[in-house]
């Protein structure tokens, strides 16, 4: 259960933490320059905020608990890329102020997927239930007893009707089911600019299902390649490329070793 913050240029340890997790850590991801999400095999999820002490040149740390293990083991974790990765011509004029401050992660257990706002304060945005077994199973073999792990990928997506500006979108794969859920803001959030005195709760978005896709084979991995392309890999080593604007498969490659 050891978390280590490294200076990768000098190859030196800036801070190590060995009392935060009581069992093996399964995933660690940066959500900002000095903020980290850590997950262990018991389902505990923590947010670590590091800060450099200018006088002593060492690093202090504050921690917050996101999940206490009651949701079960966390099987997948993914972080929304920073808004700075989006080209300026694809940024919405009315939503840019909100998107700039958006810090989201997604976590999947055996039963559901959680989307969580992690900055400036922790807040569970949405809990999305695992699809039914009928949807997850292979159509040609509905009696199969195989179990499938969830796959997650956050991206800034383009869709039909909004090709000129991106939307934060989480791709969730469970077996043969691929779901695309988009962040949505109410009309008041879209037009009211953020100020330092505004409460975070007033600016919380929602999450809506944009599209559900039925794949022929169980999906083992999913990833956004760019703003309009999602890649997923099936258990038959088939590489699929989905266009999110037309919602059509653009490529299907069989990867044979």
C-alpha atoms as a printed R data frame, in Angstrom:
    type eleno elety resid chain resno       x       y       z
1   ATOM     1    CA   UNK     A     1   0.000   0.000   0.000
2   ATOM     2    CA   UNK     A     2   2.808   2.449  -0.811
3   ATOM     3    CA   UNK     A     3   2.286   5.632  -2.847
4   ATOM     4    CA   UNK     A     4   5.426   7.462  -4.002
5   ATOM     5    CA   UNK     A     5   5.639  10.901  -5.621
6   ATOM     6    CA   UNK     A     6   8.714  11.031  -7.856
7   ATOM     7    CA   UNK     A     7  10.730  13.738  -9.536
8   ATOM     8    CA   UNK     A     8  11.092  11.883 -12.841
9   ATOM     9    CA   UNK     A     9  13.785  14.221 -14.180
10  ATOM    10    CA   UNK     A    10  16.124  13.872 -11.212
11  ATOM    11    CA   UNK     A    11  15.026  10.367 -10.286
12  ATOM    12    CA   UNK     A    12  14.424  11.324  -6.653
13  ATOM    13    CA   UNK     A    13  11.538  10.643  -4.258
14  ATOM    14    CA   UNK     A    14   9.619  13.783  -3.280
15  ATOM    15    CA   UNK     A    15   7.171  12.137  -0.884
16  ATOM    16    CA   UNK     A    16   6.207   8.577   0.058
17  ATOM    17    CA   UNK     A    17   3.021   7.492   1.827
18  ATOM    18    CA   UNK     A    18   2.717   4.043   3.373
19  ATOM    19    CA   UNK     A    19  -0.149   4.405   5.848
20  ATOM    20    CA   UNK     A    20  -3.020   5.338   3.533
21  ATOM    21    CA   UNK     A    21  -3.938   1.875   2.207
22  ATOM    22    CA   UNK     A    22  -3.926  -1.324   4.255
23  ATOM    23    CA   UNK     A    23  -3.754  -3.638   1.213
24  ATOM    24    CA   UNK     A    24  -2.266  -3.675  -2.293
25  ATOM    25    CA   UNK     A    25  -2.839  -0.612  -4.478
26  ATOM    26    CA   UNK     A    26  -4.322  -1.508  -7.867
27  ATOM    27    CA   UNK     A    27  -4.508   1.881  -9.591
28  ATOM    28    CA   UNK     A    28  -3.009   5.369  -9.261
29  ATOM    29    CA   UNK     A    29  -3.832   8.280 -11.557
30  ATOM    30    CA   UNK     A    30  -3.060  12.005 -11.620
31  ATOM    31    CA   UNK     A    31  -6.137  14.235 -11.843
32  ATOM    32    CA   UNK     A    32  -4.119  17.474 -11.718
33  ATOM    33    CA   UNK     A    33  -0.461  18.502 -11.455
34  ATOM    34    CA   UNK     A    34  -0.195  17.562  -7.769
35  ATOM    35    CA   UNK     A    35  -3.451  15.706  -7.125
36  ATOM    36    CA   UNK     A    36  -3.697  11.927  -7.293
37  ATOM    37    CA   UNK     A    37  -6.401   9.261  -7.045
38  ATOM    38    CA   UNK     A    38  -5.335   5.942  -5.489
39  ATOM    39    CA   UNK     A    39  -7.364   2.702  -5.420
40  ATOM    40    CA   UNK     A    40  -6.663  -0.487  -3.475
41  ATOM    41    CA   UNK     A    41  -7.901  -4.062  -3.838
42  ATOM    42    CA   UNK     A    42 -10.422  -3.642  -0.997
43  ATOM    43    CA   UNK     A    43 -12.266  -0.853  -2.833
44  ATOM    44    CA   UNK     A    44 -10.872   2.086  -0.866
45  ATOM    45    CA   UNK     A    45 -10.382   5.165  -3.040
46  ATOM    46    CA   UNK     A    46  -8.496   8.238  -1.836
47  ATOM    47    CA   UNK     A    47  -7.651  11.659  -3.199
48  ATOM    48    CA   UNK     A    48  -4.130  12.837  -2.359
49  ATOM    49    CA   UNK     A    49  -3.269  16.522  -2.674
50  ATOM    50    CA   UNK     A    50   0.461  17.293  -2.584
51  ATOM    51    CA   UNK     A    51   1.841  20.778  -1.953
52  ATOM    52    CA   UNK     A    52   5.438  21.975  -1.971
53  ATOM    53    CA   UNK     A    53   6.678  23.756   1.142
54  ATOM    54    CA   UNK     A    54   8.596  26.746  -0.196
55  ATOM    55    CA   UNK     A    55  10.669  27.167   2.974
56  ATOM    56    CA   UNK     A    56  11.774  23.563   3.524
57  ATOM    57    CA   UNK     A    57  11.433  22.423  -0.109
58  ATOM    58    CA   UNK     A    58   9.596  19.281   0.956
59  ATOM    59    CA   UNK     A    59   6.064  18.146   0.111
60  ATOM    60    CA   UNK     A    60   3.091  18.103   2.437
61  ATOM    61    CA   UNK     A    61  -0.032  16.073   1.726
62  ATOM    62    CA   UNK     A    62  -3.749  16.197   2.443
63  ATOM    63    CA   UNK     A    63  -6.078  13.240   1.881
64  ATOM    64    CA   UNK     A    64  -9.799  12.789   1.317
65  ATOM    65    CA   UNK     A    65 -11.698   9.505   1.112
66  ATOM    66    CA   UNK     A    66 -13.823   9.026  -2.017
67  ATOM    67    CA   UNK     A    67 -15.002   5.460  -1.359
68  ATOM    68    CA   UNK     A    68 -14.701   3.409   1.821
69  ATOM    69    CA   UNK     A    69 -14.942  -0.054   0.275
70  ATOM    70    CA   UNK     A    70 -18.710  -0.502   0.640
71  ATOM    71    CA   UNK     A    71 -19.158  -0.249  -3.150
72  ATOM    72    CA   UNK     A    72 -16.977  -3.326  -3.623
73  ATOM    73    CA   UNK     A    73 -13.720  -3.799  -5.463
74  ATOM    74    CA   UNK     A    74 -12.989  -1.137  -8.066
75  ATOM    75    CA   UNK     A    75 -12.313  -2.867 -11.389
76  ATOM    76    CA   UNK     A    76 -11.736   0.168 -13.622
77  ATOM    77    CA   UNK     A    77 -10.705   3.817 -13.223
78  ATOM    78    CA   UNK     A    78 -10.430   6.590 -15.784
79  ATOM    79    CA   UNK     A    79  -9.822  10.354 -15.644
80  ATOM    80    CA   UNK     A    80 -11.272  13.061 -17.903
81  ATOM    81    CA   UNK     A    81  -8.395  14.717 -19.844
82  ATOM    82    CA   UNK     A    82  -7.811  18.374 -19.052
83  ATOM    83    CA   UNK     A    83  -9.812  20.892 -21.074
84  ATOM    84    CA   UNK     A    84  -6.516  22.392 -22.257
85  ATOM    85    CA   UNK     A    85  -6.137  19.357 -24.550
86  ATOM    86    CA   UNK     A    86  -9.117  20.566 -26.609
87  ATOM    87    CA   UNK     A    87  -8.447  22.808 -29.603
88  ATOM    88    CA   UNK     A    88  -9.817  26.325 -29.155
89  ATOM    89    CA   UNK     A    89 -12.046  26.062 -32.251
90  ATOM    90    CA   UNK     A    90 -13.865  23.100 -30.671
91  ATOM    91    CA   UNK     A    91 -14.558  24.822 -27.336
92  ATOM    92    CA   UNK     A    92 -18.102  25.991 -26.662
93  ATOM    93    CA   UNK     A    93 -18.271  29.771 -26.050
94  ATOM    94    CA   UNK     A    94 -21.066  29.343 -23.466
95  ATOM    95    CA   UNK     A    95 -19.610  26.318 -21.633
96  ATOM    96    CA   UNK     A    96 -15.851  26.902 -21.712
97  ATOM    97    CA   UNK     A    97 -15.805  28.543 -18.262
98  ATOM    98    CA   UNK     A    98 -17.510  25.466 -16.812
99  ATOM    99    CA   UNK     A    99 -15.399  22.944 -18.715
100 ATOM   100    CA   UNK     A   100 -12.136  24.577 -17.654
101 ATOM   101    CA   UNK     A   101 -12.902  23.854 -14.005
102 ATOM   102    CA   UNK     A   102 -14.330  20.370 -14.603
103 ATOM   103    CA   UNK     A   103 -12.369  17.599 -12.877
104 ATOM   104    CA   UNK     A   104 -14.064  14.224 -13.316
105 ATOM   105    CA   UNK     A   105 -13.201  10.568 -12.814
106 ATOM   106    CA   UNK     A   106 -15.162   7.369 -13.395
107 ATOM   107    CA   UNK     A   107 -14.927   4.233 -11.255
108 ATOM   108    CA   UNK     A   108 -16.541   0.860 -11.976
109 ATOM   109    CA   UNK     A   109 -17.306  -1.936  -9.551
110 ATOM   110    CA   UNK     A   110 -19.089  -5.210 -10.322
111 ATOM   111    CA   UNK     A   111 -22.469  -3.536  -9.927
112 ATOM   112    CA   UNK     A   112 -22.224   0.020 -11.213
113 ATOM   113    CA   UNK     A   113 -20.158   2.923 -12.529
114 ATOM   114    CA   UNK     A   114 -19.682   6.096 -10.498
115 ATOM   115    CA   UNK     A   115 -18.784   9.471 -11.960
116 ATOM   116    CA   UNK     A   116 -17.202  11.703  -9.335
117 ATOM   117    CA   UNK     A   117 -16.226  15.376  -9.268
118 ATOM   118    CA   UNK     A   118 -12.884  15.472  -7.439
119 ATOM   119    CA   UNK     A   119 -11.981  19.162  -7.443
120 ATOM   120    CA   UNK     A   120 -12.342  21.530  -5.687
121 ATOM   121    CA   UNK     A   121 -14.493  19.272  -3.466
122 ATOM   122    CA   UNK     A   122 -15.475  15.630  -3.825
123 ATOM   123    CA   UNK     A   123 -19.022  14.951  -5.000
124 ATOM   124    CA   UNK     A   124 -20.613  11.853  -6.562
125 ATOM   125    CA   UNK     A   125 -22.194  13.115  -9.755
126 ATOM   126    CA   UNK     A   126 -23.947   9.989 -11.013
127 ATOM   127    CA   UNK     A   127 -24.271   6.260 -10.371
128 ATOM   128    CA   UNK     A   128 -24.909   4.224 -13.519
129 ATOM   129    CA   UNK     A   129 -26.057   0.624 -13.036
130 ATOM   130    CA   UNK     A   130 -24.449  -2.312 -14.831
131 ATOM   131    CA   UNK     A   131 -26.537  -3.285 -17.872
132 ATOM   132    CA   UNK     A   132 -28.736  -6.364 -17.686
133 ATOM   133    CA   UNK     A   133 -27.216  -9.774 -18.390
134 ATOM   134    CA   UNK     A   134 -29.354 -10.027 -21.537
135 ATOM   135    CA   UNK     A   135 -27.603  -6.962 -22.963
136 ATOM   136    CA   UNK     A   136 -24.103  -7.969 -21.862
137 ATOM   137    CA   UNK     A   137 -24.171 -11.562 -23.151
138 ATOM   138    CA   UNK     A   138 -23.183 -12.699 -26.629
139 ATOM   139    CA   UNK     A   139 -26.265 -12.858 -28.849
140 ATOM   140    CA   UNK     A   140 -25.302 -16.245 -30.324
141 ATOM   141    CA   UNK     A   141 -24.634 -17.713 -26.872
142 ATOM   142    CA   UNK     A   142 -27.111 -16.252 -24.351
143 ATOM   143    CA   UNK     A   143 -26.541 -19.143 -21.922
144 ATOM   144    CA   UNK     A   144 -22.838 -18.367 -21.542
145 ATOM   145    CA   UNK     A   145 -21.613 -18.131 -17.949
146 ATOM   146    CA   UNK     A   146 -18.582 -15.992 -18.783
147 ATOM   147    CA   UNK     A   147 -18.142 -12.883 -16.621
148 ATOM   148    CA   UNK     A   148 -16.952  -9.596 -18.140
149 ATOM   149    CA   UNK     A   149 -14.988  -6.771 -16.572
150 ATOM   150    CA   UNK     A   150 -15.977  -3.142 -17.214
151 ATOM   151    CA   UNK     A   151 -13.849  -0.839 -19.396
152 ATOM   152    CA   UNK     A   152 -13.846   2.969 -19.139
153 ATOM   153    CA   UNK     A   153 -12.577   5.866 -21.227
154 ATOM   154    CA   UNK     A   154 -13.260   9.601 -20.800
155 ATOM   155    CA   UNK     A   155 -13.009  11.880 -23.814
156 ATOM   156    CA   UNK     A   156 -14.117  15.217 -25.248
157 ATOM   157    CA   UNK     A   157 -16.508  13.961 -27.934
158 ATOM   158    CA   UNK     A   158 -18.217  15.333 -30.991
159 ATOM   159    CA   UNK     A   159 -21.704  14.137 -31.955
160 ATOM   160    CA   UNK     A   160 -24.346  14.722 -34.600
161 ATOM   161    CA   UNK     A   161 -25.973  18.088 -34.012
162 ATOM   162    CA   UNK     A   162 -23.000  19.423 -32.038
163 ATOM   163    CA   UNK     A   163 -20.099  18.889 -34.448
164 ATOM   164    CA   UNK     A   164 -18.593  22.312 -33.703
165 ATOM   165    CA   UNK     A   165 -18.008  21.924 -29.952
166 ATOM   166    CA   UNK     A   166 -16.972  19.021 -27.744
167 ATOM   167    CA   UNK     A   167 -18.855  17.404 -24.871
168 ATOM   168    CA   UNK     A   168 -17.275  15.498 -21.942
169 ATOM   169    CA   UNK     A   169 -18.265  11.874 -22.592
170 ATOM   170    CA   UNK     A   170 -17.579   8.614 -20.783
171 ATOM   171    CA   UNK     A   171 -17.477   5.387 -22.812
172 ATOM   172    CA   UNK     A   172 -18.439   2.366 -20.681
173 ATOM   173    CA   UNK     A   173 -18.093  -1.178 -21.990
174 ATOM   174    CA   UNK     A   174 -19.660  -4.185 -20.237
175 ATOM   175    CA   UNK     A   175 -19.348  -7.373 -22.267
176 ATOM   176    CA   UNK     A   176 -21.107  -6.755 -25.585
177 ATOM   177    CA   UNK     A   177 -22.640  -3.456 -24.479
178 ATOM   178    CA   UNK     A   178 -20.956  -0.104 -25.175
179 ATOM   179    CA   UNK     A   179 -22.601   2.960 -23.643
180 ATOM   180    CA   UNK     A   180 -21.763   6.619 -24.280
181 ATOM   181    CA   UNK     A   181 -22.845   9.007 -21.510
182 ATOM   182    CA   UNK     A   182 -22.475  12.772 -21.945
183 ATOM   183    CA   UNK     A   183 -22.134  15.503 -19.355
184 ATOM   184    CA   UNK     A   184 -25.011  17.967 -19.611
185 ATOM   185    CA   UNK     A   185 -25.547  21.352 -17.992
186 ATOM   186    CA   UNK     A   186 -28.857  23.008 -17.239
187 ATOM   187    CA   UNK     A   187 -29.607  26.282 -18.988
188 ATOM   188    CA   UNK     A   188 -28.784  28.389 -15.914
189 ATOM   189    CA   UNK     A   189 -25.336  26.830 -15.507
190 ATOM   190    CA   UNK     A   190 -24.599  27.430 -19.171
191 ATOM   191    CA   UNK     A   191 -25.219  31.172 -19.056
192 ATOM   192    CA   UNK     A   192 -24.156  32.098 -15.498
193 ATOM   193    CA   UNK     A   193 -20.371  32.685 -15.346
194 ATOM   194    CA   UNK     A   194 -18.396  31.074 -12.542
195 ATOM   195    CA   UNK     A   195 -17.158  33.350  -9.777
196 ATOM   196    CA   UNK     A   196 -14.992  32.573  -6.780
197 ATOM   197    CA   UNK     A   197 -17.948  33.018  -4.443
198 ATOM   198    CA   UNK     A   198 -20.314  30.649  -6.233
199 ATOM   199    CA   UNK     A   199 -21.012  27.323  -4.615
200 ATOM   200    CA   UNK     A   200 -19.840  24.229  -6.451
201 ATOM   201    CA   UNK     A   201 -23.198  22.500  -6.003
202 ATOM   202    CA   UNK     A   202 -24.891  25.182  -8.095
203 ATOM   203    CA   UNK     A   203 -22.629  24.273 -11.000
204 ATOM   204    CA   UNK     A   204 -22.915  20.473 -10.912
205 ATOM   205    CA   UNK     A   205 -23.781  18.938 -14.281
206 ATOM   206    CA   UNK     A   206 -25.862  15.880 -15.052
207 ATOM   207    CA   UNK     A   207 -25.096  12.763 -17.069
208 ATOM   208    CA   UNK     A   208 -27.306  11.465 -19.894
209 ATOM   209    CA   UNK     A   209 -27.125   8.370 -22.092
210 ATOM   210    CA   UNK     A   210 -26.236   9.455 -25.614
211 ATOM   211    CA   UNK     A   211 -25.965   6.070 -27.318
212 ATOM   212    CA   UNK     A   212 -25.965   2.356 -26.501
213 ATOM   213    CA   UNK     A   213 -24.196   0.091 -28.978
214 ATOM   214    CA   UNK     A   214 -24.575  -3.680 -29.210
215 ATOM   215    CA   UNK     A   215 -21.228  -5.238 -30.149
216 ATOM   216    CA   UNK     A   216 -21.032  -8.707 -31.677
217 ATOM   217    CA   UNK     A   217 -18.335  -9.860 -29.243
218 ATOM   218    CA   UNK     A   218 -17.389  -8.929 -25.652
219 ATOM   219    CA   UNK     A   219 -15.237  -5.792 -25.397
220 ATOM   220    CA   UNK     A   220 -11.899  -6.092 -23.595
221 ATOM   221    CA   UNK     A   221 -10.651  -2.493 -23.979
222 ATOM   222    CA   UNK     A   222 -12.052   0.871 -25.058
223 ATOM   223    CA   UNK     A   223 -10.284   4.178 -25.721
224 ATOM   224    CA   UNK     A   224 -11.004   7.568 -27.279
225 ATOM   225    CA   UNK     A   225  -8.549   8.165 -30.141
226 ATOM   226    CA   UNK     A   226  -9.674  11.710 -30.965
227 ATOM   227    CA   UNK     A   227 -12.789  13.849 -30.559
228 ATOM   228    CA   UNK     A   228 -14.886  11.763 -32.961
229 ATOM   229    CA   UNK     A   229 -13.260   8.313 -32.846
230 ATOM   230    CA   UNK     A   230 -13.520   5.524 -30.282
231 ATOM   231    CA   UNK     A   231 -11.486   2.335 -30.507
232 ATOM   232    CA   UNK     A   232 -12.507  -0.918 -28.866
233 ATOM   233    CA   UNK     A   233 -10.964  -4.386 -28.865
234 ATOM   234    CA   UNK     A   234 -13.037  -7.583 -28.667
235 ATOM   235    CA   UNK     A   235 -12.203 -10.998 -27.246
236 ATOM   236    CA   UNK     A   236 -11.648 -12.279 -30.820
237 ATOM   237    CA   UNK     A   237  -8.796  -9.776 -31.281
238 ATOM   238    CA   UNK     A   238 -10.933  -7.568 -33.498
239 ATOM   239    CA   UNK     A   239 -10.013  -3.883 -33.573
240 ATOM   240    CA   UNK     A   240 -13.095  -1.680 -34.103
241 ATOM   241    CA   UNK     A   241 -13.130   2.046 -34.885
242 ATOM   242    CA   UNK     A   242 -16.376   3.901 -34.212
243 ATOM   243    CA   UNK     A   243 -17.204   7.363 -35.587
244 ATOM   244    CA   UNK     A   244 -19.273   9.194 -32.947
245 ATOM   245    CA   UNK     A   245 -20.856  11.710 -35.329
246 ATOM   246    CA   UNK     A   246 -22.305   9.183 -37.780
247 ATOM   247    CA   UNK     A   247 -22.359   6.356 -35.184
248 ATOM   248    CA   UNK     A   248 -20.973   3.905 -37.738
249 ATOM   249    CA   UNK     A   249 -18.059   1.468 -37.661
250 ATOM   250    CA   UNK     A   250 -15.292   2.927 -39.823
251 ATOM   251    CA   UNK     A   251 -12.776   0.097 -39.464
252 ATOM   252    CA   UNK     A   252 -12.747  -3.556 -38.444
253 ATOM   253    CA   UNK     A   253  -9.341  -5.197 -38.291
254 ATOM   254    CA   UNK     A   254  -8.514  -8.704 -37.162
255 ATOM   255    CA   UNK     A   255  -5.294  -8.699 -35.161
256 ATOM   256    CA   UNK     A   256  -3.619 -12.040 -35.746
257 ATOM   257    CA   UNK     A   257  -0.365 -12.770 -33.942
